Amino acid sequence: MTAEQGALQPAPDLATDEVLARNRLGVAGIVFFVVAAAAPLVGMTGAVPVAIVLGNGAAVPGTYLVAGLVLLAFSVGYSAMSHRVSNTGAFFAYVGRGLGIVPGVGSAFVSLLAYLAVQLAVFGFFGGVAAAQFDAKLGIDLTWWVWALIAWAVVLVLSVLQVDIGAKLLGVLMLIEVGSLALLAVVVLLRGGGPDGLGFVDSFAPSDIFAGGFSGSAGIALAFAFASYIGFEATAIYAEETKDPKRNVPIATYAAVSLIAVLFAVTSWAVVSGVGTADVVNRVAEISSVDGTPLADPAAVIYSVADDYVGSWLSDLMSWLVLSSLFAGLLAFQNSAARYFYSMGRAGVLPRALDRVNGRGAPVMGAVATSVVSLAVILLFVVTDKDPILNLFYWFSGLAVLAIVLVEILVSIAVIAYFRRENDDKRVWNTVLAPLIAVVGLMSAAYLLIARFGLLAGTTAEGVDPTTQTFGLSTTGWVLVLAPVTVFILGMVVGAVRRNDENEDAVADFVS
């Protein structure tokens, strides 16, 4: 097998300051990072109410389940590949093994773009929410970028400590966050729901989930659902720091996707039932309305249900947990981006200085690079007086989700190609059928994300109604949509150049 096919090369002799800390994480630690990145409470307070009003109403819980099933199908091939590759680059290593070095490096650049973008989005959301929360609750009036920079500094410090320290912190934050959502769901469901009962059929019947078709309400809801899963694929990023990665990475992947899917589906079902399934769209629009504008305060929906079924103490707790959820996401994505910088530096497709680790085995230069990029963009948005949520959050979260889905499509195709060529795994479901289902599902998701990008990113062209028209994007919207493709092409050019120079062996090891 040639280097172009992503052949295994002898592992390079790495110095101590180039090797990540080994055996730091178990299954629970990986799952903590992944679920923290998904920020379930943020999704419940932000995405779910919008999906209900603009999408398929009471069927939103089933929509999250459908998205989860597609990603579970993706996880089958992803996990099969993790038995062949234990590389902190994960996605690009898989693409490189299946499709070759050049597309592998291209996908690496897109993955790095995605993680940098989503962290920037969360910085914007964190800053905006923190400014409002601390002012309203404690009378501390600081502008959004001050809170964003405080979070930036703390995240940088934590990301250069041992990876298991971050995992323990994320574990505590995640357990409290998930516990609050689980409590709300259990209470609502045990009380039999709201005025229309539990409404199981309304929420999970396929005819209701896909009502309106891909170009209509179902498509809108599915776009928001897929967007809520970003970060689950990061399980393999920690392979080099995991105890028994060939066993633990697949287990963590299935566990993370299943947990996110169940959490979103059950909790959104409880919210829909608590509000009342018969008139849920109008009720959610009314609850989230500010000065007559529906969805101006989407978080008010879950807070209202918490007040009605559990008590105001839970809604107060959730309002603070949103901040801890966002902070946990910042740390998780910082770790992901830092490890991509590290792995790309180690391969020589980015400056080799990025492959340095500190005495604790953390990718210190990758963490610094991530923070430098984040700081530069935050300051740019401050200088240009852009809104932290309407611009920084919506623009970059839309970009990140689209980029990740495009790379997931490449990974699924690479899985099929690799096992067809090597023929060392005879399980048809794991190596052909499940990845093929994932390709179809993820390509549908990519179409929906692009078609509804104006709604996701707030980049609809002037005069276009984003709830009824597709692809009506502003110039900014098209720039964001085309960015992953542009970066992929740039990455392939870099991969082709580096493959043919003195770094050929290092680039080949990039996918081993």
mmCIF file with all atom_site columns, C-alpha atoms in Angstrom, residues 5 55 162 215 297 318 322 327 332 372 447:
data_model
loop_
_atom_site.group_PDB
_atom_site.id
_atom_site.type_symbol
_atom_site.label_atom_id
_atom_site.label_alt_id
_atom_site.label_comp_id
_atom_site.label_asym_id
_atom_site.label_entity_id
_atom_site.label_seq_id
_atom_site.pdbx_PDB_ins_code
_atom_site.Cartn_x
_atom_site.Cartn_y
_atom_site.Cartn_z
_atom_site.occupancy
_atom_site.B_iso_or_equiv
_atom_site.pdbx_formal_charge
_atom_site.auth_seq_id
_atom_site.auth_comp_id
_atom_site.auth_asym_id
_atom_site.auth_atom_id
_atom_site.pdbx_PDB_model_num
ATOM 1  C CA . GLN A 1 5   ? -3.313  5.424  0.247  1.00 0.00 ? 5   GLN A CA 1
ATOM 2  C CA . GLY A 1 55  ? -40.098 23.725 12.735 1.00 0.00 ? 55  GLY A CA 1
ATOM 3  C CA . GLN A 1 162 ? -3.183  17.696 32.747 1.00 0.00 ? 162 GLN A CA 1
ATOM 4  C CA . SER A 1 215 ? -37.966 21.902 2.459  1.00 0.00 ? 215 SER A CA 1
ATOM 5  C CA . ASP A 1 297 ? -36.191 35.121 24.914 1.00 0.00 ? 297 ASP A CA 1
ATOM 6  C CA . MET A 1 318 ? -30.714 26.655 35.402 1.00 0.00 ? 318 MET A CA 1
ATOM 7  C CA . VAL A 1 322 ? -26.340 27.869 31.389 1.00 0.00 ? 322 VAL A CA 1
ATOM 8  C CA . PHE A 1 327 ? -17.857 27.397 30.116 1.00 0.00 ? 327 PHE A CA 1
ATOM 9  C CA . ALA A 1 332 ? -13.947 21.066 25.704 1.00 0.00 ? 332 ALA A CA 1
ATOM 10 C CA . VAL A 1 372 ? -4.305  33.530 20.220 1.00 0.00 ? 372 VAL A CA 1
ATOM 11 C CA . TYR A 1 447 ? -28.396 20.032 2.480  1.00 0.00 ? 447 TYR A CA 1
#
